[in-house]
Amino acid sequence: MREIKFRAWDKLLCEMFEIEWFSKTELTGSKVGILDMYRLAYSDIHLMQYTGLSDKNGVEIYEWDILRWVHSNNEVSFYNNKFVILSEVGGIKIKLHDKGYFEDSEVIGNIYENKELLKENKCITK
């Protein structure tokens, strides 16, 4: 069973937060690497779920991370009840879901802080 955890992109402060606690209307989080706690409304964030997988360097992979895989940058998404790598090979959009694809990749950023890394990839969804 995979570990269930989340992080969030604060749309107002343009910062990533680790999620500590949830309720129906808000959540509490802390800036990545900082212990100060913040209350956040769901309308002010983009929530990202941990996939339960790590890249080839042991870095945890979250939804909307950007992965370097086979000489291209690709994003991680949740599609059809599973996490997938959205990629484009030979002009064809594909969704890779085998655990090996994730483990052979490298997290190089996420779509909120590093959107420019996806400019070469036509599979941008956000």
C-alpha positions as semicolon CSV with decimal commas, in nm:
position;residue;x (nm);y (nm);z (nm)
1;M;0,000;0,000;0,000
2;R;0,140;0,339;-0,094
3;E;0,181;0,630;0,143
4;I;-0,092;0,893;0,099
5;K;0,038;1,249;0,119
6;F;-0,003;1,578;-0,062
7;R;0,168;1,907;-0,134
8;A;0,010;2,227;-0,265
9;W;0,101;2,520;-0,487
10;D;-0,018;2,844;-0,328
11;K;-0,158;3,051;-0,618
12;L;-0,138;3,378;-0,420
13;L;0,217;3,351;-0,283
14;C;0,352;3,138;-0,571
15;E;0,513;2,894;-0,329
16;M;0,504;2,518;-0,270
17;F;0,367;2,391;0,064
18;E;0,372;2,054;0,236
19;I;0,023;1,959;0,358
20;E;-0,003;1,879;0,728
21;W;-0,381;1,866;0,791
22;F;-0,713;1,871;0,597
23;S;-1,070;1,980;0,669
24;K;-1,371;2,027;0,440
25;T;-1,296;2,394;0,377
26;E;-0,924;2,447;0,433
27;L;-0,593;2,282;0,497
28;T;-0,284;2,356;0,698
29;G;0,058;2,340;0,544
30;S;0,416;2,450;0,582
31;K;0,657;2,586;0,325
32;V;0,882;2,310;0,199
33;G;1,183;2,310;0,432
34;I;1,036;2,565;0,676
35;L;0,837;2,487;0,991
36;D;0,602;2,791;0,991
37;M;0,241;2,674;0,953
38;Y;-0,010;2,839;0,718
39;R;-0,387;2,801;0,672
40;L;-0,487;2,776;0,309
41;A;-0,828;2,775;0,141
42;Y;-0,876;2,518;-0,137
43;S;-0,963;2,797;-0,380
44;D;-0,614;2,943;-0,330
45;I;-0,415;2,628;-0,407
46;H;-0,344;2,354;-0,658
47;L;-0,330;2,022;-0,471
48;M;-0,083;1,753;-0,582
49;Q;-0,087;1,392;-0,465
50;Y;0,221;1,178;-0,405
51;T;0,237;0,888;-0,654
52;G;0,402;0,648;-0,411
53;L;0,698;0,625;-0,650
54;S;1,048;0,772;-0,658
55;D;1,271;0,864;-0,950
56;K;1,613;0,711;-1,023
57;N;1,769;0,944;-0,763
58;G;1,520;0,853;-0,487
59;V;1,323;1,181;-0,520
60;E;0,951;1,139;-0,449
61;I;0,729;1,188;-0,755
62;Y;0,411;1,397;-0,721
63;E;0,129;1,467;-0,962
64;W;0,226;1,756;-1,196
65;D;0,599;1,699;-1,150
66;I;0,810;1,727;-1,464
67;L;1,021;1,421;-1,534
68;R;1,320;1,389;-1,763
69;W;1,270;1,058;-1,944
70;V;1,429;0,937;-2,268
71;H;1,568;1,275;-2,374
72;S;1,241;1,466;-2,323
73;N;1,061;1,646;-2,043
74;N;0,721;1,502;-1,950
75;E;0,460;1,575;-1,686
76;V;0,297;1,341;-1,436
77;S;-0,082;1,328;-1,429
78;F;-0,362;1,117;-1,283
79;Y;-0,555;0,952;-1,568
80;N;-0,805;0,666;-1,567
81;N;-0,743;0,586;-1,197
82;K;-0,364;0,571;-1,221
83;F;-0,065;0,801;-1,235
84;V;0,082;0,836;-1,584
85;I;0,366;1,012;-1,761
86;L;0,226;1,226;-2,045
87;S;0,474;1,203;-2,329
88;E;0,495;1,253;-2,702
89;V;0,690;1,012;-2,920
90;G;0,710;1,070;-3,295
91;G;0,422;1,319;-3,281
92;I;0,195;1,071;-3,101
93;K;0,075;1,150;-2,746
94;I;0,114;0,855;-2,512
95;K;0,041;0,783;-2,147
96;L;0,303;0,568;-1,974
97;H;0,195;0,404;-1,649
98;D;0,441;0,119;-1,587
99;K;0,635;0,167;-1,263
100;G;0,964;0,121;-1,454
101;Y;0,911;0,439;-1,657
102;F;0,888;0,643;-1,336
103;E;1,190;0,472;-1,178
104;D;1,402;0,536;-1,491
105;S;1,314;0,907;-1,497
106;E;1,441;1,209;-1,303
107;V;1,230;1,479;-1,135
108;I;1,351;1,812;-1,275
109;G;1,071;2,040;-1,155
110;N;0,694;2,083;-1,159
111;I;0,445;2,262;-1,384
112;Y;0,397;2,553;-1,144
113;E;0,757;2,650;-1,072
114;N;0,922;2,528;-1,394
115;K;0,662;2,546;-1,674
116;E;0,934;2,654;-1,918
117;L;1,075;2,299;-1,903
118;L;0,770;2,176;-2,096
119;K;0,791;2,419;-2,388
120;E;0,942;2,151;-2,608
121;N;0,664;1,907;-2,516
122;K;0,320;1,950;-2,676
123;C;0,142;1,752;-2,400
124;I;0,102;2,048;-2,163
125;T;-0,238;2,017;-1,994
126;K;-0,237;2,302;-1,739
